[in-house]
Amino acid sequence: MGARWRTDLASGDVRRRHEKPEDLDITDGYCEGVTMKGQRLTAAFVFIAGLILAQLMGPQVQAGDDFDALTPEQAAFATRFSEFIERIDTYYFDRIDQLNGGSELQTLTDSTEYSDYDVKVARGPVVEKAGRTIQITKKPTRDFQRENLWSRYFLFDVHPETPLVGMLHAAIVMQIYPDGTGTIAGFLDTLRTANQQEDLDYLTQAMDRVYEKHGVDAAPYRKLSREGDNDEDDPAKENKDYRRKTTSVGGSFYGRERFALNEESFSFLLDAYETMVVAYLDVVERRKDTPYTEEDLAAQDAMRKNWAEDRLFSDPYTTGVTPYEIWSLMSLPPEVKF
């Protein structure tokens, strides 16, 4: 029998299934030999010193969040995108809380030289793990990234308890650049498990309506989700040996040729994102009490291992951009078997 590993600790630590991890408060720091009182005094001193320094230096503009540098049209897109994130984020966690009958929550915020991260994870009996990241990219770390005036990256990864529904990977990113151009891109699909054809048809038809409404041909985007980008010269190319195995009900809107930021692409991708998230959670609710077999569980185990391998070895952002502590908490399955 293969080893079973827990992968859901914020520290990135992995433990055997039979071990019970200690309770963790991932927002607290700890230094051996320093009392809590001493920590609080130090924190207070640093906080006050920071306030004084901020007053002396005046307001600072952060790369990737320079709203005032945007044109009126760009500012309108940025405002609408921020409002969309807030609305869908609320819907997502409210719906998952309803499905679970209450959820255990974890949060983590982090700021590096390159990006700011806001991570939230809900856990429960129906949706075992549902992660969310909101990211502001401040500075490129790889040659396939660009300088941003303003950016937001919004990502959901959902791992249901039932093996009859594959996990959801739903990402959308909007970026506005110093040269005045902008792009919007994303990924919307589920992974292969013991999927039920009725559910795949439901998701496909929901997304078909979005493609048709906006006059977009679904075929190339579903192919990109299924096969990945075959451009060998693309600096953001994936390692195909470990790539995620999708159902191709949604689509990938990444690749070298991203959508230019305009009303048509903006409306299409936001509509697609919301439609996929709502329809997917409908499927989770429909299947939450459906019986399943050991064979179904084996299919789920294979899917979760495939996703962990995609994160570790294939995706250029998890392998080379986003800190492990961020994506492991947000994205990895609650359990992976090797």
Short mmCIF file of C-alpha atoms in Angstrom, two decimals:
data_model
loop_
_atom_site.label_atom_id
_atom_site.label_comp_id
_atom_site.label_asym_id
_atom_site.label_seq_id
_atom_site.Cartn_x
_atom_site.Cartn_y
_atom_site.Cartn_z
CA MET A 1 0.00 0.00 0.00
CA GLY A 2 1.33 3.42 -0.94
CA ALA A 3 1.97 6.18 1.54
CA ARG A 4 -0.80 8.66 2.28
CA TRP A 5 0.19 12.22 2.97
CA ARG A 6 -1.58 15.21 4.38
CA THR A 7 -0.83 18.29 2.28
CA ASP A 8 -3.02 20.92 3.85
CA LEU A 9 -0.81 22.66 6.42
CA ALA A 10 0.00 26.28 5.84
CA SER A 11 3.64 25.62 6.59
CA GLY A 12 3.84 23.27 3.62
CA ASP A 13 4.65 20.43 6.04
CA VAL A 14 3.38 17.00 4.98
CA ARG A 15 2.44 14.30 7.46
CA ARG A 16 1.21 10.74 7.35
CA ARG A 17 -2.55 10.38 7.45
CA HIS A 18 -2.64 8.76 10.90
CA GLU A 19 -0.77 11.65 12.52
CA LYS A 20 -2.82 14.48 13.96
CA PRO A 21 -1.21 17.86 13.20
CA GLU A 22 -1.08 20.42 15.95
CA ASP A 23 -3.46 23.37 15.79
CA LEU A 24 -1.78 26.12 13.83
CA ASP A 25 -2.42 29.83 13.83
CA ILE A 26 -0.76 30.72 10.57
CA THR A 27 -0.91 34.43 11.30
CA ASP A 28 1.24 34.15 14.43
CA GLY A 29 5.02 34.21 14.46
CA TYR A 30 7.15 32.56 17.14
CA CYS A 31 10.77 32.94 18.18
CA GLU A 32 12.27 30.47 20.66
CA GLY A 33 13.37 32.18 23.88
CA VAL A 34 11.27 35.30 23.29
CA THR A 35 8.22 35.80 25.51
CA MET A 36 4.82 36.73 24.10
CA LYS A 37 5.04 40.02 26.01
CA GLY A 38 8.38 40.74 24.40
CA GLN A 39 6.98 39.90 20.99
CA ARG A 40 4.07 42.29 21.51
CA LEU A 41 6.38 45.11 22.62
CA THR A 42 8.63 44.54 19.63
CA ALA A 43 5.66 44.45 17.27
CA ALA A 44 4.29 47.67 18.75
CA PHE A 45 7.65 49.41 18.35
CA VAL A 46 7.95 48.28 14.73
CA PHE A 47 4.39 49.36 13.98
CA ILE A 48 4.86 52.85 15.47
CA ALA A 49 8.20 53.26 13.71
CA GLY A 50 6.52 52.28 10.47
CA LEU A 51 3.82 54.89 10.95
CA ILE A 52 6.40 57.62 11.60
CA LEU A 53 8.42 56.58 8.54
CA ALA A 54 5.30 56.53 6.38
CA GLN A 55 4.38 60.06 7.48
CA LEU A 56 7.89 61.32 6.71
CA MET A 57 7.96 59.72 3.27
CA GLY A 58 4.41 60.60 2.27
CA PRO A 59 2.02 58.36 0.28
CA GLN A 60 3.72 55.55 -1.63
CA VAL A 61 2.53 54.10 -4.91
CA GLN A 62 2.89 50.32 -5.17
CA ALA A 63 3.77 48.74 -8.49
CA GLY A 64 0.88 46.67 -9.75
CA ASP A 65 -1.61 48.84 -7.88
CA ASP A 66 -1.09 52.33 -9.34
CA PHE A 67 -4.73 53.19 -9.93
CA ASP A 68 -4.02 56.90 -10.36
CA ALA A 69 -1.75 56.20 -13.34
CA LEU A 70 -4.58 54.58 -15.31
CA THR A 71 -6.56 56.28 -18.05
CA PRO A 72 -10.28 56.82 -17.33
CA GLU A 73 -11.14 53.79 -19.48
CA GLN A 74 -8.55 51.61 -17.74
CA ALA A 75 -9.68 52.84 -14.32
CA ALA A 76 -13.24 51.84 -15.18
CA PHE A 77 -12.08 48.31 -16.06
CA ALA A 78 -10.02 48.10 -12.85
CA THR A 79 -12.99 49.24 -10.74
CA ARG A 80 -15.37 46.78 -12.38
CA PHE A 81 -12.87 43.93 -11.99
CA SER A 82 -12.35 44.72 -8.29
CA GLU A 83 -16.12 44.80 -7.75
CA PHE A 84 -16.45 41.48 -9.59
CA ILE A 85 -13.81 39.88 -7.37
CA GLU A 86 -15.54 41.09 -4.22
CA ARG A 87 -18.97 39.86 -5.36
CA ILE A 88 -17.85 36.42 -6.58
CA ASP A 89 -15.60 35.92 -3.55
CA THR A 90 -18.58 36.49 -1.25
CA TYR A 91 -20.79 34.17 -3.29
CA TYR A 92 -18.13 31.44 -3.35
CA PHE A 93 -17.54 31.23 0.38
CA ASP A 94 -21.24 31.67 1.24
CA ARG A 95 -22.20 28.84 -1.12
CA ILE A 96 -19.49 26.54 0.21
CA ASP A 97 -20.49 27.34 3.78
CA GLN A 98 -24.07 26.39 2.89
CA LEU A 99 -22.94 23.12 1.27
CA ASN A 100 -20.79 22.21 4.27
CA GLY A 101 -23.26 23.34 6.91
CA GLY A 102 -20.47 25.57 8.20
CA SER A 103 -16.79 25.57 7.30
CA GLU A 104 -13.44 25.80 9.05
CA LEU A 105 -11.54 28.79 7.65
CA GLN A 106 -7.84 29.51 7.28
CA THR A 107 -6.34 32.77 6.04
CA LEU A 108 -2.85 33.82 5.07
CA THR A 109 -1.52 37.13 3.79
CA ASP A 110 2.01 37.64 2.56
CA SER A 111 3.97 40.33 0.78
CA THR A 112 7.20 39.78 -1.13
CA GLU A 113 9.30 42.00 -3.32
CA TYR A 114 7.39 40.61 -6.29
CA SER A 115 3.75 40.12 -5.23
CA ASP A 116 1.15 40.57 -2.51
CA TYR A 117 -1.00 37.55 -1.66
CA ASP A 118 -4.32 37.15 0.15
CA VAL A 119 -5.23 33.48 0.66
CA LYS A 120 -8.39 32.03 2.19
CA VAL A 121 -9.31 28.34 2.53
CA ALA A 122 -12.60 26.74 3.63
CA ARG A 123 -12.79 23.11 4.78
CA GLY A 124 -15.77 20.89 5.48
CA PRO A 125 -17.50 17.54 4.89
CA VAL A 126 -18.92 18.21 1.39
CA VAL A 127 -16.30 20.54 -0.04
CA GLU A 128 -13.22 19.12 1.68
CA LYS A 129 -11.06 22.05 0.66
CA ALA A 130 -11.84 25.24 -1.23
CA GLY A 131 -9.00 27.69 -1.74
CA ARG A 132 -8.89 31.24 -2.99
CA THR A 133 -6.02 33.59 -3.82
CA ILE A 134 -6.11 37.28 -4.70
CA GLN A 135 -2.72 38.42 -5.95
CA ILE A 136 -1.20 41.76 -6.94
CA THR A 137 1.92 41.32 -9.08
CA LYS A 138 4.38 44.12 -8.33
CA LYS A 139 7.53 43.02 -10.13
CA PRO A 140 8.36 40.32 -12.70
CA THR A 141 10.27 37.25 -11.54
CA ARG A 142 10.51 35.48 -14.92
CA ASP A 143 11.00 36.63 -18.50
CA PHE A 144 7.43 35.69 -19.42
CA GLN A 145 6.09 38.35 -17.04
CA ARG A 146 5.84 42.10 -17.65
CA GLU A 147 5.90 45.23 -15.53
CA ASN A 148 2.41 46.21 -14.36
CA LEU A 149 0.74 49.48 -13.56
CA TRP A 150 -2.24 47.59 -12.14
CA SER A 151 -2.95 43.87 -11.80
CA ARG A 152 -5.25 41.44 -10.06
CA TYR A 153 -5.12 37.64 -10.16
CA PHE A 154 -8.18 35.81 -8.78
CA LEU A 155 -8.06 32.04 -8.34
CA PHE A 156 -10.28 29.27 -6.96
CA ASP A 157 -9.30 25.61 -6.47
CA VAL A 158 -12.10 23.35 -5.19
CA HIS A 159 -11.70 19.77 -3.93
CA PRO A 160 -15.08 18.06 -3.24
CA GLU A 161 -15.34 15.03 -0.98
CA THR A 162 -17.19 13.00 -3.60
CA PRO A 163 -15.02 11.26 -6.20
CA LEU A 164 -17.84 11.72 -8.72
CA VAL A 165 -16.94 15.38 -9.28
CA GLY A 166 -13.47 16.43 -10.36
CA MET A 167 -11.73 19.38 -8.75
CA LEU A 168 -12.27 22.85 -10.21
CA HIS A 169 -9.42 25.15 -11.26
CA ALA A 170 -10.81 28.61 -11.99
CA ALA A 171 -8.38 31.47 -12.60
CA ILE A 172 -8.74 34.95 -14.06
CA VAL A 173 -6.11 37.68 -14.31
CA MET A 174 -6.24 41.28 -15.54
CA GLN A 175 -3.10 43.33 -16.13
CA ILE A 176 -2.52 46.90 -17.33
CA TYR A 177 0.98 47.81 -18.50
CA PRO A 178 3.02 51.03 -18.55
CA ASP A 179 2.80 51.20 -22.37
CA GLY A 180 -0.96 51.70 -22.11
CA THR A 181 -1.97 48.20 -23.20
CA GLY A 182 -3.73 45.58 -21.09
CA THR A 183 -4.61 41.89 -21.16
CA ILE A 184 -7.14 39.60 -19.54
CA ALA A 185 -6.69 35.82 -19.36
CA GLY A 186 -7.67 32.78 -17.34
CA PHE A 187 -8.37 29.06 -16.99
CA LEU A 188 -11.72 27.39 -16.30
CA ASP A 189 -12.00 23.62 -16.15
CA THR A 190 -12.42 20.51 -14.03
CA LEU A 191 -10.15 17.49 -13.78
CA ARG A 192 -10.87 13.89 -14.73
CA THR A 193 -12.09 11.58 -11.99
CA ALA A 194 -15.09 9.21 -11.83
CA ASN A 195 -17.07 11.91 -13.64
CA GLN A 196 -20.74 11.42 -14.43
CA GLN A 197 -21.59 12.16 -18.07
CA GLU A 198 -24.76 13.99 -17.04
CA ASP A 199 -22.66 16.43 -15.02
CA LEU A 200 -20.11 16.95 -17.78
CA ASP A 201 -22.94 17.67 -20.22
CA TYR A 202 -24.43 20.18 -17.77
CA LEU A 203 -21.14 22.07 -17.42
CA THR A 204 -20.42 21.92 -21.16
CA GLN A 205 -23.84 23.29 -22.04
CA ALA A 206 -23.58 26.07 -19.46
CA MET A 207 -20.27 27.16 -20.97
CA ASP A 208 -21.55 26.69 -24.54
CA ARG A 209 -24.18 29.32 -23.84
CA VAL A 210 -21.47 31.77 -22.76
CA TYR A 211 -19.34 31.10 -25.85
CA GLU A 212 -22.37 31.54 -28.12
CA LYS A 213 -23.59 34.68 -26.33
CA HIS A 214 -20.25 36.40 -26.88
CA GLY A 215 -19.58 35.02 -30.36
CA VAL A 216 -16.44 33.12 -29.30
CA ASP A 217 -15.42 29.78 -30.86
CA ALA A 218 -15.02 27.31 -27.98
CA ALA A 219 -12.89 24.77 -29.86
CA PRO A 220 -9.40 26.34 -29.58
CA TYR A 221 -9.83 27.18 -25.90
CA ARG A 222 -11.05 23.71 -24.99
CA LYS A 223 -8.16 22.23 -26.97
CA LEU A 224 -5.73 24.48 -25.08
CA SER A 225 -7.23 23.27 -21.78
CA ARG A 226 -6.92 19.64 -22.85
CA GLU A 227 -3.48 19.72 -24.49
CA GLY A 228 -1.72 22.83 -23.25
CA ASP A 229 0.25 25.22 -25.43
CA ASN A 230 2.37 23.49 -28.08
CA ASP A 231 4.49 26.57 -28.73
CA GLU A 232 7.97 25.32 -27.85
CA ASP A 233 9.32 28.88 -27.92
CA ASP A 234 6.84 30.10 -25.32
CA PRO A 235 8.89 30.95 -22.18
CA ALA A 236 5.86 30.03 -20.05
CA LYS A 237 5.43 26.56 -21.56
CA GLU A 238 4.42 23.69 -19.30
CA ASN A 239 6.07 20.34 -18.64
CA LYS A 240 3.63 18.07 -20.49
CA ASP A 241 4.81 14.93 -18.67
CA TYR A 242 3.01 16.02 -15.50
CA ARG A 243 0.31 18.30 -16.86
CA ARG A 244 -3.23 18.30 -15.43
CA LYS A 245 -5.78 16.03 -17.17
CA THR A 246 -8.90 18.09 -17.78
CA THR A 247 -12.44 17.30 -18.88
CA SER A 248 -12.36 20.17 -21.41
CA VAL A 249 -15.80 21.44 -20.42
CA GLY A 250 -14.51 24.99 -19.98
CA GLY A 251 -11.37 26.34 -21.59
CA SER A 252 -7.91 27.80 -21.18
CA PHE A 253 -7.48 31.45 -22.09
CA TYR A 254 -3.74 31.61 -21.45
CA GLY A 255 -1.02 31.00 -24.00
CA ARG A 256 1.20 33.58 -25.63
CA GLU A 257 -1.68 35.38 -27.39
CA ARG A 258 -3.83 36.58 -24.53
CA PHE A 259 -7.00 38.60 -24.94
CA ALA A 260 -6.40 42.33 -25.31
CA LEU A 261 -8.27 44.22 -22.61
CA ASN A 262 -11.43 45.61 -24.19
CA GLU A 263 -15.16 45.47 -23.51
CA GLU A 264 -15.70 42.29 -25.53
CA SER A 265 -12.96 40.21 -23.89
CA PHE A 266 -13.65 41.64 -20.43
CA SER A 267 -17.37 40.82 -20.56
CA PHE A 268 -16.76 37.37 -22.02
CA LEU A 269 -14.22 36.21 -19.45
CA LEU A 270 -16.09 37.56 -16.42
CA ASP A 271 -19.29 35.92 -17.68
CA ALA A 272 -17.44 32.65 -18.30
CA TYR A 273 -15.83 32.69 -14.85
CA GLU A 274 -19.07 33.29 -12.98
CA THR A 275 -20.97 30.74 -15.06
CA MET A 276 -18.41 28.01 -14.46
CA VAL A 277 -18.19 28.60 -10.71
CA VAL A 278 -21.99 28.63 -10.23
CA ALA A 279 -22.62 25.61 -12.47
CA TYR A 280 -19.80 23.64 -10.85
CA LEU A 281 -21.10 24.19 -7.32
CA ASP A 282 -24.55 23.14 -8.57
CA VAL A 283 -22.98 19.82 -9.65
CA VAL A 284 -21.25 19.40 -6.28
CA GLU A 285 -24.58 19.91 -4.53
CA ARG A 286 -26.31 17.44 -6.85
CA ARG A 287 -23.71 14.72 -6.19
CA LYS A 288 -22.96 15.23 -2.50
CA ASP A 289 -25.13 12.28 -1.37
CA THR A 290 -24.72 10.02 -4.41
CA PRO A 291 -23.17 6.64 -3.48
CA TYR A 292 -19.78 5.78 -4.94
CA THR A 293 -17.46 2.78 -5.13
CA GLU A 294 -13.86 1.93 -4.29
CA GLU A 295 -13.13 2.19 -8.00
CA ASP A 296 -14.48 5.75 -7.92
CA LEU A 297 -12.19 6.58 -5.00
CA ALA A 298 -9.22 5.18 -6.92
CA ALA A 299 -10.07 7.55 -9.78
CA GLN A 300 -10.13 10.44 -7.31
CA ASP A 301 -6.75 9.38 -5.89
CA ALA A 302 -5.27 9.40 -9.41
CA MET A 303 -6.72 12.85 -10.11
CA ARG A 304 -5.37 14.32 -6.88
CA LYS A 305 -1.93 12.89 -7.52
CA ASN A 306 -2.04 14.30 -11.06
CA TRP A 307 -2.92 17.75 -9.71
CA ALA A 308 -0.13 17.65 -7.12
CA GLU A 309 2.34 16.71 -9.87
CA ASP A 310 1.04 19.52 -12.07
CA ARG A 311 1.66 21.96 -9.23
CA LEU A 312 5.13 20.63 -8.45
CA PHE A 313 6.51 19.96 -11.91
CA SER A 314 4.39 21.41 -14.72
CA ASP A 315 2.79 24.78 -14.09
CA PRO A 316 5.37 27.57 -14.65
CA TYR A 317 3.81 29.78 -11.99
CA THR A 318 3.84 27.28 -9.13
CA THR A 319 7.23 25.92 -10.16
CA GLY A 320 8.91 29.28 -10.61
CA VAL A 321 6.87 32.29 -9.47
CA THR A 322 4.45 31.82 -6.54
CA PRO A 323 5.95 30.94 -3.13
CA TYR A 324 5.34 27.33 -2.07
CA GLU A 325 3.71 28.41 1.20
CA ILE A 326 1.06 30.27 -0.80
CA TRP A 327 0.10 27.80 -3.49
CA SER A 328 0.38 24.70 -1.29
CA LEU A 329 -2.12 26.07 1.22
CA MET A 330 -4.49 27.35 -1.43
CA SER A 331 -4.26 24.74 -4.17
CA LEU A 332 -3.09 21.28 -3.11
CA PRO A 333 -5.68 18.53 -2.48
CA PRO A 334 -6.49 17.71 1.16
CA GLU A 335 -4.86 14.30 0.66
CA VAL A 336 -2.52 12.84 -1.95
CA LYS A 337 -1.57 9.15 -2.25
CA PHE A 338 1.67 7.96 -3.81
#
